[in-house]
Amino acid sequence: MTVNNKKLRGWAKGYLFILPSIIGFSVFVAYPLLSSIYYSLTEWSGYDTPRFVGFDNFKYMFTEDPAFWPSVRATLYFVFLSVPLSLILGLLLAMLLNKSLPGIKWFRTIYYLPTVVPSIASLTLWLFIYQPQYGLANSLLRLLGLPEGTWLTSETTALPSIVLIGLWQVGSGIIIFLSGLQSVPQELYEAAEVDGAVRWRMALHITIPMITPILFLQLILGIIGAFQAFNQVQVLTGGGPNFSTSLLNFKIYSDAFNGRMFGYSIAEVWILFVIIMIFTAVTYRYSNRFVYYESDNAR
Amino acid sequence: MVMHTEVRTKQRRSFNILDTVRLVILTIGAVAMLFPLLWMVTIALKGNNDVFKIPPEWFPKELHWSNFVTGTKEINFWQTFGNSLFIAITCTIGQIVSSVLVGYGLARLSFPGRKLWFSMFVGSLMLPGFVGMIPLFNLYTHLGWYDTWLPIIVPAFFGNATFSFLYVQYLKTISVSFDEAAKIDGASDLYVLIKVLVPMTMPVIMTMVIFSFQGAWNQYLEPLIYIIDPSKWTLALAMASYKGTYATAWNLFMAADLIYILPMLLLFFFGQKYFMQGLGSINSASLK
């Protein structure tokens, strides 16, 4: 088959247009991904040349590093706590906001507002909110005559306190669910009403199934995002007390840039990466059972 | 028949009760959402000693507006503000231009490997960002980019997978006949894109601009890794370190923090429509 000149020029033009992303993908995605496979098997401070050490990094990680398993534990705890809570809260609030009532637009704006606050601004604000003596949280508790909370200062409450900040910024989830709810065909509700269905049953049998694809996507993105949490730990706790908030991504950062163990921290990156892939794969597998795609109906 | 009407009236009454319950819950939630921000504003307006009163004054007796001036003097606030603004604008321009070009190529031109590249770009969205952190740090250091803004700005000019994807999905909703009409008149692809399609895709471009600017204004990890010299810091870095140095001057800190938030608030109030539309379209585009 011969390819004429004109066609070839057309192809070249196509590649010219997508060239930025091809370069971007090669340099910022493929190169670091592939080279980090090798780096994970080296001892490397970042200043010297990497020295190949086989699987020593992984051996040290699993058997000797006193901070590794506590970090895995903290990370899993964080993911299992924050992802379901923000999904459920986001969906519930979206369902409450999905009705034309007086002032509903104002409510939507207010619920979205905290997500507009830059991460560092909101985290520093919450650092003051959680301050034991003068902070807002304990001031409110005292006002209500309740015992003071320990917030970021105790092993048991530090991580839930961080999760709570995330729930304050549930706004974009709400808007995404809201746009999903509004795309549910109104006829379905009308038909159900004719059949005499009760409201909570409509929610259970129409609303929820119709937005499962969105729920699923938010779940996957939520999991990937939660595993990468970093700013919270860096600004609020520095991993403490006693590793209780030492999320893996933070440990990776601090092993690399404070501990100058580049090779070791890349090995940790790979372990975190594998954990994320396992979680995503499991979620995909089990989602088939409950995710409802409209096109399935057409079969 | 009688029973039916009975059910109807009962339902209508219960709807009103439900609406009331709904509004009550929403109001409680809204107060919880606003409270931290309002508290922040009151702290920012308090005098130095009023901050540490127990029980706290919920509303300051005297309003110290001068905190907004003093607070920004404590750190190199306005210089870092300018740095952040410059970085955010440059990154936004880079991301929009490159993503629009790439989106056009993927949506409108046909060439072998198009689908493969498309799925690789989209697939890269699933990769956690920190995978590249250390090898890229090494690369930039060797290029002499350490302690400069280049590691933050340059990648923005090489496409953003989310935005390209959004643009592809949006272009798919616009008929190719517009392109063809212009091309019959002898227009080049670049002309078609800039003069015909860009004006028609302004809503999605505005959404991209807003999210791109927000992302650049907020980013923390990259500046933290690459920028050492305080005169090159971004606001996120400056505010994070301010909290450590002047931890006691809460009122001044909150005043500065509010100014850090202000551009985002303005962006939100003027571009609210695009925020909402954008989240909706990101959502529906990714389900297709």
XYZ file of C-alpha atoms in Angstrom:
587
model
C 0.000 0.000 0.000
C 1.383 3.328 -0.926
C 0.773 6.345 1.180
C 0.576 9.523 -0.779
C 2.194 12.764 0.227
C -0.984 14.534 1.148
C -1.996 11.841 3.572
C 1.422 11.847 5.148
C 1.264 15.578 5.630
C -2.120 15.143 7.272
C -0.651 12.661 9.729
C 2.282 14.938 10.485
C -0.158 17.751 11.190
C -2.019 15.565 13.667
C 1.188 14.753 15.495
C 2.195 18.406 15.459
C -0.987 19.327 17.293
C -0.627 16.695 19.971
C 3.154 17.172 20.255
C 2.963 19.108 23.559
C 1.249 16.185 25.233
C 3.533 13.609 23.636
C 6.563 15.438 25.018
C 4.783 16.014 28.311
C 3.792 12.377 28.589
C 7.285 11.116 27.747
C 9.182 13.498 30.014
C 6.829 13.929 32.965
C 5.116 10.513 33.047
C 6.943 7.754 31.173
C 10.534 8.726 31.987
C 10.076 9.082 35.768
C 7.885 5.986 35.908
C 10.388 3.764 34.119
C 13.545 5.190 35.697
C 12.054 4.879 39.161
C 11.891 1.106 38.722
C 15.682 1.099 38.627
C 16.109 3.757 41.316
C 13.981 1.729 43.729
C 16.739 -0.888 43.699
C 19.514 1.546 44.565
C 21.007 3.349 47.505
C 21.036 7.008 46.562
C 21.267 10.212 48.543
C 20.406 12.490 45.653
C 23.929 13.953 45.600
C 25.932 10.846 44.708
C 25.431 8.311 41.921
C 22.876 5.587 42.668
C 24.446 2.318 43.856
C 22.609 -0.891 42.949
C 21.609 -2.830 46.076
C 19.000 -5.294 44.804
C 15.976 -5.675 47.050
C 17.655 -4.280 50.163
C 15.352 -1.246 50.261
C 12.273 -3.464 50.374
C 13.827 -5.755 52.944
C 14.620 -2.780 55.180
C 11.129 -1.384 54.657
C 9.271 -4.543 55.622
C 11.489 -5.752 58.444
C 13.454 -2.894 59.986
C 12.031 0.581 59.337
C 10.122 1.355 62.561
C 7.968 3.969 60.796
C 6.849 1.919 57.799
C 4.055 -0.270 59.183
C 2.610 2.512 61.369
C 2.490 4.630 58.206
C 0.691 1.920 56.244
C -1.767 1.577 59.096
C -2.345 5.346 59.290
C -2.802 5.564 55.520
C -5.352 2.739 55.372
C -7.208 4.153 58.368
C -7.302 7.552 56.679
C -8.602 6.122 53.380
C -11.245 3.922 55.020
C -12.449 6.798 57.162
C -12.323 9.748 54.781
C -13.472 8.235 51.466
C -16.803 6.699 52.588
C -17.611 9.615 54.889
C -17.110 12.259 52.233
C -19.036 10.218 49.635
C -22.001 9.703 51.955
C -22.020 13.265 53.252
C -21.641 14.678 49.738
C -24.493 12.561 48.408
C -26.824 13.294 51.319
C -26.243 17.036 51.078
C -26.683 16.922 47.310
C -30.026 15.154 47.744
C -31.104 17.781 50.261
C -30.024 20.575 47.940
C -31.722 19.033 44.895
C -35.031 20.801 45.289
C -36.199 24.230 44.262
C -36.877 25.906 47.580
C -36.511 29.572 48.518
C -32.836 30.425 48.989
C -31.585 27.069 47.714
C -29.037 28.802 45.450
C -27.566 30.537 48.483
C -27.281 27.227 50.266
C -25.432 25.716 47.301
C -23.007 28.657 47.257
C -22.392 28.393 50.998
C -21.725 24.662 50.849
C -19.282 25.139 47.999
C -17.491 28.099 49.596
C -15.022 26.163 51.803
C -13.613 24.353 48.737
C -12.635 27.711 47.251
C -10.277 28.338 50.172
C -6.721 27.338 49.143
C -5.443 24.204 50.865
C -2.718 25.957 52.855
C -5.049 28.757 53.961
C -7.658 26.303 55.190
C -5.125 24.056 56.906
C -3.491 26.937 58.760
C -6.976 28.130 59.738
C -7.817 24.683 61.124
C -4.522 24.572 62.979
C -5.799 27.554 64.951
C -9.292 26.086 65.246
C -7.806 22.987 66.891
C -5.449 24.957 69.178
C -6.309 23.569 72.650
C -6.622 26.786 74.696
C -7.872 29.539 72.419
C -9.007 27.584 69.372
C -12.557 27.661 68.053
C -13.194 23.942 68.573
C -12.564 23.877 72.308
C -14.105 27.329 72.839
C -17.334 25.993 71.366
C -17.215 22.833 73.459
C -16.680 24.882 76.626
C -19.556 27.157 75.649
C -21.798 24.088 75.406
C -20.489 22.793 78.721
C -18.835 19.777 77.089
C -15.381 18.367 77.907
C -12.548 19.702 75.741
C -11.246 17.660 72.835
C -7.639 16.648 72.287
C -7.835 17.121 68.465
C -4.395 17.020 66.877
C -2.521 16.343 70.102
C -3.558 12.768 70.792
C -2.864 9.569 68.903
C -6.510 8.580 68.796
C -8.039 11.879 67.686
C -5.367 13.357 65.385
C -6.314 11.460 62.230
C -10.100 11.844 62.622
C -9.504 15.569 63.146
C -7.714 15.704 59.796
C -10.588 13.807 58.175
C -13.032 16.360 59.578
C -11.263 19.162 57.662
C -11.814 17.195 54.466
C -15.517 16.914 55.263
C -15.695 20.671 55.625
C -14.497 20.845 52.024
C -16.983 18.348 50.616
C -18.432 21.031 48.297
C -17.133 19.880 44.922
C -18.465 16.384 45.640
C -21.842 17.918 46.399
C -21.916 19.833 43.116
C -20.861 16.762 41.133
C -23.586 14.642 42.737
C -26.071 17.452 42.277
C -25.402 17.614 38.550
C -25.843 13.848 38.450
C -29.135 14.005 40.351
C -30.441 16.671 38.012
C -29.761 14.487 35.016
C -31.998 11.697 36.320
C -35.012 11.729 33.952
C -38.015 13.288 35.700
C -40.360 10.743 34.045
C -38.968 8.027 36.265
C -40.200 9.827 39.373
C -43.534 10.637 37.779
C -44.027 7.029 36.812
C -43.131 5.912 40.316
C -45.509 8.435 41.817
C -48.337 7.093 39.655
C -47.512 3.663 41.023
C -47.829 5.142 44.505
C -44.209 4.788 45.518
C -43.103 6.446 48.752
C -40.339 9.014 48.697
C -37.620 7.106 50.471
C -38.290 4.146 48.198
C -37.903 6.390 45.171
C -34.549 7.514 46.538
C -33.499 3.929 47.103
C -34.760 2.422 43.847
C -34.488 5.277 41.344
C -32.084 7.970 42.488
C -29.301 5.822 43.891
C -29.203 3.303 41.013
C -29.290 6.069 38.400
C -26.273 7.838 39.829
C -24.161 4.762 40.612
C -21.791 5.539 37.698
C -21.005 8.919 39.296
C -20.776 7.347 42.720
C -18.332 4.832 41.325
C -16.156 7.426 39.603
C -16.085 9.563 42.746
C -15.166 6.499 44.763
C -12.200 5.677 42.531
C -10.990 9.292 42.393
C -11.553 9.599 46.127
C -9.428 6.542 46.850
C -6.594 7.700 44.583
C -6.746 11.181 46.100
C -6.888 10.028 49.721
C -3.837 7.810 49.291
C -1.946 10.896 48.142
C -2.853 13.180 51.038
C 0.177 15.223 52.006
C -0.462 18.890 52.797
C -2.533 18.102 55.885
C 0.273 16.172 57.536
C 3.016 18.573 56.482
C 1.164 21.625 57.810
C -0.698 20.205 60.814
C 1.138 17.386 62.536
C 4.430 16.473 60.879
C 3.327 12.835 61.141
C 2.822 12.720 64.894
C 1.896 12.077 67.578
C 3.745 8.765 67.531
C 3.332 8.180 63.743
C -0.462 8.242 64.102
C -0.795 10.672 61.175
C 2.307 9.641 59.259
C 0.569 9.063 55.921
C 2.728 7.231 53.374
C 2.961 10.125 50.963
C 4.292 12.304 53.762
C 6.781 9.624 54.806
C 7.947 9.349 51.195
C 8.489 13.097 51.027
C 10.325 13.312 54.306
C 12.509 10.243 53.655
C 13.553 11.807 50.361
C 14.013 15.452 51.247
C 14.738 15.383 54.974
C 16.372 11.965 55.237
C 18.128 12.172 51.871
C 17.243 8.566 51.066
C 16.098 8.957 47.461
C 16.435 5.306 46.516
C 14.580 4.128 49.597
C 11.784 6.620 49.203
C 11.268 5.596 45.561
C 10.934 2.020 46.786
C 8.212 3.268 49.124
C 6.551 5.069 46.223
C 6.279 1.743 44.443
C 4.719 0.035 47.429
C 2.176 2.830 47.757
C 1.558 2.620 44.022
C 0.901 -1.113 44.258
C -1.479 -0.596 47.188
C -3.416 2.009 45.177
C -3.600 -0.315 42.160
C -4.903 -3.163 44.295
C -7.578 -0.906 45.792
C -8.607 0.438 42.400
C -8.742 -3.046 40.885
C -10.829 -4.432 43.738
C -13.202 -1.481 43.505
C -13.581 -2.017 39.752
C -14.260 -5.696 40.236
C -16.932 -5.251 42.856
C -18.477 -2.218 41.237
C -19.802 -4.272 38.314
C -22.377 -5.686 40.669
C -23.916 -2.401 41.618
C -23.096 0.142 38.945
C -26.006 0.686 36.616
C -25.242 1.879 33.106
C -28.171 3.167 31.124
C -26.924 1.553 27.943
C -27.240 -1.888 29.546
C -30.953 -1.446 29.216
C -30.763 -1.331 25.454
C -29.337 -4.811 25.152
C -61.569 7.352 44.086
C -62.121 8.717 47.587
C -59.130 6.881 48.898
C -57.028 8.295 46.122
C -57.749 11.924 47.006
C -57.066 11.134 50.634
C -53.633 9.889 49.761
C -53.041 12.992 47.684
C -53.802 15.483 50.473
C -51.810 13.524 52.968
C -48.868 13.516 50.619
C -49.054 17.240 50.043
C -49.074 18.001 53.750
C -46.145 15.712 54.435
C -44.223 17.418 51.625
C -44.432 20.722 53.474
C -43.195 19.171 56.676
C -40.390 17.516 54.732
C -39.418 20.825 53.160
C -39.228 22.427 56.576
C -37.069 19.605 57.907
C -34.915 19.935 54.820
C -34.434 23.660 55.343
C -33.641 23.204 59.031
C -30.955 20.606 58.307
C -29.534 22.719 55.489
C -29.390 25.778 57.742
C -27.520 23.912 60.456
C -25.087 22.616 57.857
C -24.635 26.052 56.332
C -23.804 27.539 59.732
C -21.205 24.809 60.251
C -19.707 25.560 56.832
C -19.521 29.311 57.398
C -18.525 29.342 61.052
C -14.779 28.692 60.631
C -14.542 31.420 57.990
C -16.490 33.945 60.058
C -14.356 33.126 63.088
C -11.306 33.757 60.926
C -12.630 37.200 59.990
C -13.285 38.142 63.628
C -9.789 37.044 64.666
C -8.283 39.064 61.833
C -9.996 42.171 63.198
C -9.039 41.704 66.866
C -6.385 43.541 68.849
C -3.198 41.721 69.867
C -4.389 40.834 73.369
C -8.061 40.236 72.591
C -7.164 37.048 70.735
C -6.212 35.294 73.970
C -9.260 35.970 76.086
C -11.141 33.140 77.760
C -14.029 32.965 77.156
C -13.394 34.432 73.695
C -15.150 37.533 72.440
C -17.202 36.226 69.548
C -17.393 39.678 68.132
C -14.432 42.042 68.633
C -15.233 45.280 70.485
C -12.770 47.329 68.482
C -12.105 46.595 64.856
C -8.408 46.670 64.044
C -8.392 47.128 60.292
C -4.701 47.989 60.500
C -4.033 44.243 60.956
C -4.363 43.878 57.218
C -1.442 46.253 56.786
C 0.691 45.016 59.693
C -0.026 41.359 58.942
C 1.268 41.632 55.414
C 4.440 43.371 56.602
C 5.441 40.487 58.891
C 6.420 38.358 55.924
C 7.406 39.270 52.423
C 3.706 39.142 51.680
C 3.272 41.326 48.627
C 6.349 40.018 46.901
C 5.209 36.407 47.320
C 1.705 37.493 46.314
C 3.187 38.832 43.080
C 5.211 35.646 42.598
C 2.101 33.499 43.015
C 0.139 35.692 40.641
C 2.835 35.508 37.979
C 3.196 31.729 38.327
C -0.551 31.149 38.305
C -1.136 33.301 35.211
C 1.764 31.746 33.301
C 0.707 28.192 34.195
C -2.865 28.960 33.188
C -1.841 30.313 29.786
C 0.442 27.332 29.219
C -2.137 24.755 30.176
C -4.965 26.298 28.192
C -2.973 26.840 24.987
C -1.402 23.400 25.005
C -4.572 21.583 26.047
C -6.672 23.294 23.386
C -4.134 22.417 20.672
C -3.901 18.815 21.827
C -7.663 18.555 22.240
C -8.184 19.773 18.685
C -5.658 17.294 17.332
C -7.265 14.407 19.144
C -10.851 15.352 18.355
C -10.633 16.664 14.795
C -7.608 15.238 12.991
C -7.109 11.655 11.958
C -3.731 9.987 12.066
C -2.480 6.547 13.011
C -1.992 6.085 16.751
C -4.548 8.723 17.691
C -6.616 6.412 19.860
C -3.539 4.967 21.507
C -2.192 8.381 22.506
C -5.603 9.444 23.689
C -5.921 6.477 26.010
C -2.355 6.908 27.248
C -3.007 10.564 28.132
C -6.256 9.699 29.887
C -4.640 6.700 31.567
C -1.895 8.923 32.983
C -4.608 10.644 35.023
C -4.901 7.500 37.080
C -1.197 7.568 37.963
C -0.487 9.084 41.352
C 1.460 12.330 40.939
C 4.193 11.476 43.418
C 5.492 8.591 41.254
C 7.429 11.130 39.212
C 8.488 13.346 42.082
C 12.042 12.161 42.728
C 13.256 11.311 39.199
C 11.920 14.682 38.042
C 13.621 16.419 40.966
C 16.842 14.816 39.817
C 16.237 15.825 36.213
C 15.475 19.462 37.060
C 18.477 19.669 39.360
C 20.724 18.519 36.542
C 19.189 21.099 34.224
C 20.078 23.780 36.773
C 16.415 24.472 37.510
C 16.694 23.979 41.263
C 15.550 27.052 43.202
C 13.863 28.533 40.126
C 10.220 28.599 39.016
C 10.945 26.567 35.904
C 9.998 23.133 37.392
C 6.587 24.617 38.174
C 5.989 26.626 35.010
C 7.519 24.613 32.181
C 5.443 21.405 32.567
C 2.282 23.507 32.237
C 3.139 24.144 28.590
C 3.129 20.444 27.754
C -0.549 19.692 27.995
C -2.796 18.818 30.860
C -4.514 15.471 30.454
C -7.711 16.468 32.276
C -8.151 19.643 30.275
C -7.328 18.028 26.908
C -9.826 15.325 27.707
C -12.487 17.892 28.627
C -11.813 19.795 25.426
C -12.046 16.660 23.290
C -15.395 15.795 24.856
C -16.682 19.325 24.319
C -15.505 19.474 20.692
C -17.366 16.253 20.002
C -20.619 18.098 20.663
C -19.841 20.625 17.902
C -20.607 19.605 14.345
C -17.658 19.120 11.991
C -19.584 21.047 9.331
C -18.362 24.299 10.914
C -14.754 23.240 10.332
C -15.479 22.017 6.828
C -17.212 25.214 5.796
C -14.177 27.226 6.836
C -11.784 24.780 5.219
C -13.573 24.989 1.872
C -12.777 28.687 1.983
C -9.134 27.688 2.299
C -8.678 28.115 6.049
C -5.865 26.229 7.772
C -6.424 24.038 10.829
C -4.965 26.635 13.149
C -7.272 29.267 11.681
C -10.298 26.993 12.082
C -9.364 26.319 15.681
C -8.673 29.904 16.699
C -11.310 31.739 14.703
C -14.131 29.217 14.562
C -13.906 26.690 17.369
C -12.354 28.659 20.237
C -15.185 31.243 20.238
C -17.719 28.404 20.204
C -16.031 26.602 23.081
C -15.630 29.604 25.371
C -17.700 28.064 28.216
C -15.405 25.065 28.567
C -12.309 27.249 28.134
C -13.499 29.514 30.944
C -13.989 26.469 33.134
C -10.457 25.333 32.305
C -9.048 28.803 33.043
C -10.705 28.877 36.443
C -9.610 25.419 37.518
C -6.128 25.915 36.129
C -5.651 29.201 37.974
C -7.059 27.722 41.167
C -4.742 24.733 40.924
C -1.667 26.895 40.376
C -2.598 29.323 43.148
C -3.096 26.480 45.616
C -0.203 24.174 44.800
C 2.163 23.531 47.649
C 4.240 20.365 47.168
C 6.151 21.495 44.045
C 7.126 24.928 45.384
C 8.059 23.264 48.676
C 10.446 20.912 46.912
C 11.983 23.291 44.412
C 12.021 26.817 45.783
C 14.442 27.636 48.583
C 15.101 31.383 48.315
C 12.342 33.195 50.295
C 12.243 35.998 47.722
C 11.071 33.425 45.143
C 8.484 31.790 47.417
C 4.860 31.462 46.506
C 2.132 32.554 48.910
C 1.362 28.971 49.869
C 4.957 28.532 51.045
C 5.015 31.897 52.765
C 1.774 31.275 54.656
C 2.853 27.788 55.719
C 6.116 29.147 57.119
C 4.443 32.249 58.622
C 2.395 29.943 60.809
C 5.636 28.570 62.261
C 7.462 31.848 62.812
C 4.753 34.105 64.153
C 2.471 31.527 65.684
C 1.377 33.874 68.444
C 0.245 36.847 66.347
C -2.993 35.154 65.326
C -4.788 38.306 64.334
C -2.019 39.340 61.946
C -1.762 35.851 60.525
C -5.496 35.581 59.877
C -5.514 38.988 58.196
C -2.752 37.896 55.817
C -4.442 34.528 55.265
C -7.648 36.308 54.278
C -5.812 38.288 51.618
C -4.339 35.016 50.369
C -7.888 33.657 50.005
C -9.308 36.831 48.458
C -8.353 36.221 44.781
C -9.995 32.792 44.976
C -13.153 34.310 46.462
C -13.283 36.903 43.697
C -12.708 34.229 41.078
C -15.503 32.200 42.597
C -18.053 34.986 42.826
C -17.441 36.209 39.291
C -17.052 32.775 37.763
C -19.496 30.801 39.892
C -21.386 29.653 36.831
C -18.215 28.140 35.360
C -17.287 26.408 38.604
C -20.659 24.706 38.751
C -20.871 23.948 35.020
C -17.283 22.798 35.056
C -17.753 20.264 37.820
C -20.883 19.038 36.064
C -19.138 18.650 32.734
C -16.009 17.043 34.178
C -18.435 14.638 35.647
C -20.516 13.853 32.587
C -17.516 13.876 30.241
C -15.772 11.229 32.258
C -18.786 8.965 32.191
C -18.963 8.879 28.400
